[in-house]
mmCIF file of C-alpha atoms in Angstrom:
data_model
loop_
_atom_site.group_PDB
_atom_site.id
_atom_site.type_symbol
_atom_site.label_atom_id
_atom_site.label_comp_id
_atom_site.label_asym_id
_atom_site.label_seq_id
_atom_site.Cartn_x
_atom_site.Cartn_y
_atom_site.Cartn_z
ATOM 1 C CA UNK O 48 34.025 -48.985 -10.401
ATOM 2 C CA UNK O 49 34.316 -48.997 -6.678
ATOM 3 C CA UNK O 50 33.034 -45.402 -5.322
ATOM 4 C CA UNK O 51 31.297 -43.799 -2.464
ATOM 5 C CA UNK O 52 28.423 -41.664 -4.053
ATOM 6 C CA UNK O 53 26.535 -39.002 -2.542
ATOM 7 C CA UNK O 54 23.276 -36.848 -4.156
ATOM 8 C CA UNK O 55 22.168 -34.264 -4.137
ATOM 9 C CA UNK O 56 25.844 -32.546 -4.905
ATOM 10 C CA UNK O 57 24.218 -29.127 -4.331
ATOM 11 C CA UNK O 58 21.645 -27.990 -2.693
ATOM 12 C CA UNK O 59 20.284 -24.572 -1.781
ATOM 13 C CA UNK O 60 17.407 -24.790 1.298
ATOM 14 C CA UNK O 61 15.140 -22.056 3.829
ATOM 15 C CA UNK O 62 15.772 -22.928 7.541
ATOM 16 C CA UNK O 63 13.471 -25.462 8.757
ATOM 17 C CA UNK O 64 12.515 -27.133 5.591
ATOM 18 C CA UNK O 65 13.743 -31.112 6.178
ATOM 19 C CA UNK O 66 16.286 -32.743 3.990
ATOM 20 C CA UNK O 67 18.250 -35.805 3.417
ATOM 21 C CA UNK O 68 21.444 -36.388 1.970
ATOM 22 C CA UNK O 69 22.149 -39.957 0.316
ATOM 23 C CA UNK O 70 25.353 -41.601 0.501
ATOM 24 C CA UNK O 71 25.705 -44.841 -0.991
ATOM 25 C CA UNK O 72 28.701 -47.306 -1.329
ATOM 26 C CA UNK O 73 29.577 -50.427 -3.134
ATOM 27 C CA UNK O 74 32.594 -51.683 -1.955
ATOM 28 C CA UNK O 75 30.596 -53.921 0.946
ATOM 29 C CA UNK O 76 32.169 -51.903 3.528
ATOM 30 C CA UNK O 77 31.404 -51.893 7.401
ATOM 31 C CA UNK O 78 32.277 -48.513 8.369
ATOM 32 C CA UNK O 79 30.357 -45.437 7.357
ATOM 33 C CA UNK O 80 31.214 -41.675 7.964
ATOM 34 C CA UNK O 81 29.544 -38.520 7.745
ATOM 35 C CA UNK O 82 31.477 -34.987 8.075
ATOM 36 C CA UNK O 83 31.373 -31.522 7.857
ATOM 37 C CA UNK O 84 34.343 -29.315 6.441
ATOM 38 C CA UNK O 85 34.085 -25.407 7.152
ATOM 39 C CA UNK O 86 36.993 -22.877 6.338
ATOM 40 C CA UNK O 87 39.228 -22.492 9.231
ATOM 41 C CA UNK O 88 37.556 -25.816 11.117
ATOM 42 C CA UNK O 89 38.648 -28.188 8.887
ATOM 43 C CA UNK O 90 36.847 -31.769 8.702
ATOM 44 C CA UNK O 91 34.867 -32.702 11.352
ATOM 45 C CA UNK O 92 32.868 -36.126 11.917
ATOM 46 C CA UNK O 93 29.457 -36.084 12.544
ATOM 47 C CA UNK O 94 28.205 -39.956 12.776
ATOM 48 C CA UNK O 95 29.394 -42.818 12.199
ATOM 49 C CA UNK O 96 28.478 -46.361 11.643
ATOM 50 C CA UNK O 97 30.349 -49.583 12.470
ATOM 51 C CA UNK O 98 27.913 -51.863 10.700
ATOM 52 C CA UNK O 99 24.324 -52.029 9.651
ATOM 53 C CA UNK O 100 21.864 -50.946 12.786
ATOM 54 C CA UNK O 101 25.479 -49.812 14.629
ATOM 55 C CA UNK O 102 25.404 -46.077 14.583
ATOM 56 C CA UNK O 103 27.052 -43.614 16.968
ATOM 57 C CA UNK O 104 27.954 -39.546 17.340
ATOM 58 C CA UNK O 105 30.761 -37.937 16.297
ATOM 59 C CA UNK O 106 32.378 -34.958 17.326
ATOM 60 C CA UNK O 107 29.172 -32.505 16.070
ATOM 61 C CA UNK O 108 26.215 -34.793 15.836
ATOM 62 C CA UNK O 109 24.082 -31.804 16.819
ATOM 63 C CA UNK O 110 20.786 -31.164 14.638
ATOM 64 C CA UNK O 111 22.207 -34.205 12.226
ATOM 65 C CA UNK O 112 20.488 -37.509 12.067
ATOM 66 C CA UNK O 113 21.643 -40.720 10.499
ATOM 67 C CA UNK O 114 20.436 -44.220 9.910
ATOM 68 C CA UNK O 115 22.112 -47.546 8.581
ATOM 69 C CA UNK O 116 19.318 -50.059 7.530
ATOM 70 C CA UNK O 117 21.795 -50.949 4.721
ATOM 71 C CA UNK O 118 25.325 -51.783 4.598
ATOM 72 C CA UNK O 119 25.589 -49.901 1.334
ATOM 73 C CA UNK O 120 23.552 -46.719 2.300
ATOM 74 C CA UNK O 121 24.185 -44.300 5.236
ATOM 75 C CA UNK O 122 21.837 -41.255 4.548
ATOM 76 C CA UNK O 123 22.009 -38.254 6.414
ATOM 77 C CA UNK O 124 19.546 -36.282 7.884
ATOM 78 C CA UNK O 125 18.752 -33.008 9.167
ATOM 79 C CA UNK O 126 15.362 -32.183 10.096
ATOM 80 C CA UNK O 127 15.286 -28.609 10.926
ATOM 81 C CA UNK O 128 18.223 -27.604 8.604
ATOM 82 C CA UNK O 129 19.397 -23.753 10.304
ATOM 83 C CA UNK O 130 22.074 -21.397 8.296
ATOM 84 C CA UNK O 131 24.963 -23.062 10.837
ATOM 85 C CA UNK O 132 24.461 -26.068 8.872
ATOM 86 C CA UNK O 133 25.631 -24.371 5.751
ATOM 87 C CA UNK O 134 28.783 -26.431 4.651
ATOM 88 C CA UNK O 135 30.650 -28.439 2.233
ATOM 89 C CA UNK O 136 29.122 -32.515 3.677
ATOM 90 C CA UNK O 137 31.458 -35.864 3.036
ATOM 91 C CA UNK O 138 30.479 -39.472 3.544
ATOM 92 C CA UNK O 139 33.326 -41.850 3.587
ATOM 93 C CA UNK O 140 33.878 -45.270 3.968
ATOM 94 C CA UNK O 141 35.906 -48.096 4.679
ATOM 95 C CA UNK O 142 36.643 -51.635 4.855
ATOM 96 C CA UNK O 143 36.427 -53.883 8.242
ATOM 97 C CA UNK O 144 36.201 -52.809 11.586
ATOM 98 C CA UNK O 145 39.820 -50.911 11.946
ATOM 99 C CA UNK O 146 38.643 -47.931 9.363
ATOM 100 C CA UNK O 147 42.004 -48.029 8.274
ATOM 101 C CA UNK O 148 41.654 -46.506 4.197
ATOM 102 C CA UNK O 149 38.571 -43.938 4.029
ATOM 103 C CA UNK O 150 37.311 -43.613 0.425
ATOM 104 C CA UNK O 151 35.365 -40.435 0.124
ATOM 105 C CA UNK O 152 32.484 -39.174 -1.846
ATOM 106 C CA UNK O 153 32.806 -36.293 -4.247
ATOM 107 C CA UNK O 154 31.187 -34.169 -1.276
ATOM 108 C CA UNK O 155 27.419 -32.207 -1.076
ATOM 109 C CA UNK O 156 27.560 -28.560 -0.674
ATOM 110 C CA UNK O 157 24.897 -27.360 1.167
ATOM 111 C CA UNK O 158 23.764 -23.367 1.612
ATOM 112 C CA UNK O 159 20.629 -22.650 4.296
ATOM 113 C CA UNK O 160 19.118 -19.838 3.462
ATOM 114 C CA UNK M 35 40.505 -35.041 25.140
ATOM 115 C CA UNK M 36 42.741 -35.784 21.917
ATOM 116 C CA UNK M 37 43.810 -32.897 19.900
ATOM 117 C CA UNK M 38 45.542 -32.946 16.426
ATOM 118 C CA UNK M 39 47.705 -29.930 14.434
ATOM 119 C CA UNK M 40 49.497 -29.740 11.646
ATOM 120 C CA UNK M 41 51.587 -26.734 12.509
ATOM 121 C CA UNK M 42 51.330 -24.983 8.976
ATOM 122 C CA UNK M 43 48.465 -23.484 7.195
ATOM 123 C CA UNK M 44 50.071 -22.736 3.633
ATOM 124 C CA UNK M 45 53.659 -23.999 2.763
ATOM 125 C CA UNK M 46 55.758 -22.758 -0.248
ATOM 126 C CA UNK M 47 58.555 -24.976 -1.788
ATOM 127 C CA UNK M 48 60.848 -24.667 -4.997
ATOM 128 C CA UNK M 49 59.663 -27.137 -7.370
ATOM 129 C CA UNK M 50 62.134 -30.186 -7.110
ATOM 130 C CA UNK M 51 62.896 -29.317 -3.561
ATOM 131 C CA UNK M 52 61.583 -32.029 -0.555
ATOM 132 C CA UNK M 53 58.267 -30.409 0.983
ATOM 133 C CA UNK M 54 57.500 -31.553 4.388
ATOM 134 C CA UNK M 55 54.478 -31.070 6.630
ATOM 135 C CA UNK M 56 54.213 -31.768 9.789
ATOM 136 C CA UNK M 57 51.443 -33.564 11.885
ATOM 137 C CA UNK M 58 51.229 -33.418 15.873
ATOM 138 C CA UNK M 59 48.984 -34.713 18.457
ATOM 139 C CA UNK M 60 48.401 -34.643 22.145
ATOM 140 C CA UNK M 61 47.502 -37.323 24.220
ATOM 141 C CA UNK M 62 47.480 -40.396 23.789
ATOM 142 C CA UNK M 63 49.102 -42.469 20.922
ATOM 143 C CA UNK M 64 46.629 -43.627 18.431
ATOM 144 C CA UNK M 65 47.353 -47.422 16.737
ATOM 145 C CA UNK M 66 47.674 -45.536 13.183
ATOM 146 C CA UNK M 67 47.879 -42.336 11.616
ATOM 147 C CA UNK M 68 47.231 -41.540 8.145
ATOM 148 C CA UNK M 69 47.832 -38.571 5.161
ATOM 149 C CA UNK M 70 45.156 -37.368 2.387
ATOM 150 C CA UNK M 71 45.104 -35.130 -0.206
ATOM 151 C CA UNK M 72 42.557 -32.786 -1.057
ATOM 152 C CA UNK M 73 42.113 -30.631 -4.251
ATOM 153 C CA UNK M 74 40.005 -28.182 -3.914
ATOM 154 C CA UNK M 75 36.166 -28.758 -3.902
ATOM 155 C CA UNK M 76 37.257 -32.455 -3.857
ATOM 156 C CA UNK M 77 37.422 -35.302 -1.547
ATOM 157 C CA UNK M 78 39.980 -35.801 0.511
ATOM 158 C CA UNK M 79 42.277 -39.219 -1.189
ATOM 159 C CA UNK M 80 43.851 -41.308 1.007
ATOM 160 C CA UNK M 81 47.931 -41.388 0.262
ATOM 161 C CA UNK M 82 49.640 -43.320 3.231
ATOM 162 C CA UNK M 83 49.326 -45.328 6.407
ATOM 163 C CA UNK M 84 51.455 -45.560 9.594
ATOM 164 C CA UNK M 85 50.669 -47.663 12.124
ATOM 165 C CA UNK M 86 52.469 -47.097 15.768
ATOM 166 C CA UNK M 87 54.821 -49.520 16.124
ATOM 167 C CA UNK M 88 55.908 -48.420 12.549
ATOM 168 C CA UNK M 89 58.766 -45.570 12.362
ATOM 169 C CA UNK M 90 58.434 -45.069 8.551
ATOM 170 C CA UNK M 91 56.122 -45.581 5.175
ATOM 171 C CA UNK M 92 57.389 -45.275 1.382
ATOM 172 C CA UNK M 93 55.299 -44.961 -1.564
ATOM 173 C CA UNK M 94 56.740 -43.491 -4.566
ATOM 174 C CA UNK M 95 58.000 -40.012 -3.898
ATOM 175 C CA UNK M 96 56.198 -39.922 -0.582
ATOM 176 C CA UNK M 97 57.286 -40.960 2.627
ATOM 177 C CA UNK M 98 55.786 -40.691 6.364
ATOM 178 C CA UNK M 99 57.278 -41.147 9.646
ATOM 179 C CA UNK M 100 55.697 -41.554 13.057
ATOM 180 C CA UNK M 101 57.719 -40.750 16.331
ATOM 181 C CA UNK M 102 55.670 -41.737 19.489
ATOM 182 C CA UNK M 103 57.980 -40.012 21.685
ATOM 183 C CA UNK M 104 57.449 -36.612 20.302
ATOM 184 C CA UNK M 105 53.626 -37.410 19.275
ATOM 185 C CA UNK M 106 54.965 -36.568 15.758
ATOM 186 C CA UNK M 107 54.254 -37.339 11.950
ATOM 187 C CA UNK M 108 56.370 -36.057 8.774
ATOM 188 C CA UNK M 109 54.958 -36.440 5.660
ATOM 189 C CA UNK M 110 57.964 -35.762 2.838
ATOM 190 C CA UNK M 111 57.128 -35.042 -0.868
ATOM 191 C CA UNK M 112 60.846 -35.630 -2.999
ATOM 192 C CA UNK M 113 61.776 -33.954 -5.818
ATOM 193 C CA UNK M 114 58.147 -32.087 -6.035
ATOM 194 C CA UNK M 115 56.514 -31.168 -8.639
ATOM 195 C CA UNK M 116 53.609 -28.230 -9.596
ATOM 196 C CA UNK M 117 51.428 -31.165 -9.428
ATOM 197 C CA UNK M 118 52.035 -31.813 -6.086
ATOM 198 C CA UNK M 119 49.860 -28.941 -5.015
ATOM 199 C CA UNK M 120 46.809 -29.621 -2.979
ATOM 200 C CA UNK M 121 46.058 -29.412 1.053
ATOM 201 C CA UNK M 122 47.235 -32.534 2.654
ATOM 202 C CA UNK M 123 45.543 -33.798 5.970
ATOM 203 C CA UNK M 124 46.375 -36.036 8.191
ATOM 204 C CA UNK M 125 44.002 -37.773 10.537
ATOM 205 C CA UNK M 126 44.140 -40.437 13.422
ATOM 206 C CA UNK M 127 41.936 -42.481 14.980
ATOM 207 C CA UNK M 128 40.382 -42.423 18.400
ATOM 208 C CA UNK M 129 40.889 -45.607 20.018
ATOM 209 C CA UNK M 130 37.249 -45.413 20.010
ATOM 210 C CA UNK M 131 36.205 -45.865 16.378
ATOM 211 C CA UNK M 132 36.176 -41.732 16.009
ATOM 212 C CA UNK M 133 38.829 -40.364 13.445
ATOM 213 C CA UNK M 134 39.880 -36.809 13.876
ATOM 214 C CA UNK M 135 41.401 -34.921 10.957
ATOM 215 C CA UNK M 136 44.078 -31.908 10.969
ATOM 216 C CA UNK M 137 42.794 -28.313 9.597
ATOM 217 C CA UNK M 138 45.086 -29.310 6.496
ATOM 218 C CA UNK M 139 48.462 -27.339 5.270
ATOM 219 C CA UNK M 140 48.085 -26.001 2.042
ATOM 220 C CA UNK M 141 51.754 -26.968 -0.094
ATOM 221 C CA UNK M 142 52.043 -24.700 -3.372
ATOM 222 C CA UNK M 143 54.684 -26.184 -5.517
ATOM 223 C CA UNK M 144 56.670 -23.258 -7.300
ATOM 224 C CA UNK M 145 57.845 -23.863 -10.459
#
């Protein structure tokens, strides 16, 4: 079954304390996206990648890290998680270099205590 | 710098009625434009795609149109049903391989 998968799918945190979020796809897509959704803000990107080694910021990159070493993986990173991080986290993906279709993950909600 | 809104946070139509949102941006016309649907605690699905030098998109009950002169896209749900009820989103791209999404409009089919 073609998906875009993404663990932990909850996790609870203390500020400061490094984590990663996996994201994983198998549909041999190119392009990779992490974002953020927060009441009232709506969905907001936070990196992207066109293709393996080819990342690059979104619109709030800040206190995120990503890498691509992959084409199937795109993990996300934050190493100094703070309580502004709290959020509900989606990696998406799509085919070929025009994004075009985004097929999401089922989303990693994430509470910094 | 590019801005997107969809100009209704909740919307609230008869069941069997046509719902339509609306999507508008700013700037710059982007090459396509697209609609999702979100349940809630979900991920957002992706429904439709309009590309510019399209004016309109069937599938099904849904239809989208995209008017580059007023920087405009209506999404139309016919003959709607309870089931219809999620937050739709649309989203374009950034001419620079960023995509920027809407804040959503929440349709509530009534039966």
């Amino acid at each position: 079954e073609a998906q875009v998968t993404q663990n932990p799918r909850y996790l609870i945190t203390v500020t400061g304390k490094k984590l990663t979020v996996t994201c994983s796809q198998n549909m041999n897509h190119e392009y990779m996206s992490w974002y953020r959704q927060d009441p009232g803000l709506g969905l907001r990107q936070i990196y992207y990648s066109m293709n393996v080694e080819v990342t690059d910021k979104g619109d709030v990159p800040e206190g995120y890290k990503v890498s691509r070493k992959e084409k199937r993986n795109f993990p996300l990173i934050l190493e100094s998680p703070s309580p502004n991080q709290t959020s509900l986290y989606f990696c998406a993906s799509s085919p070929g270099t025009e994004q075009e279709t985004q097929y999401f993950g089922p989303g990693t909600r994430l509470l910094v205590l | 710098s590019q801005k997107i809104e969809q100009n209704s946070e909740a919307l609230n139509i008869q069941e069997g009625k046509t719902a339509t949102l609306t999507c508008n941006y700013t700037n710059y016309s982007p090459a396509y434009l697209q609609w999702y649907r979100q349940d809630p605690g979900r991920g957002p699905v992706f429904l439709l795609l309009i590309r510019e030098n399209e004016k309109e998109k069937r599938k099904e009950r849904l239809k989208v149109t995209f008017d580059t002169t007023l920087k405009q896209s209506l999404f139309h749900i016919t003959a709607s049903q309870p089931a219809d009820s999620a937050t739709y989103l649309c989203a374009l791209d950034m001419m620079n391989d960023k995509i920027i999404f809407g804040k959503g409009t929440r349709l509530h089919i009534l039966p």
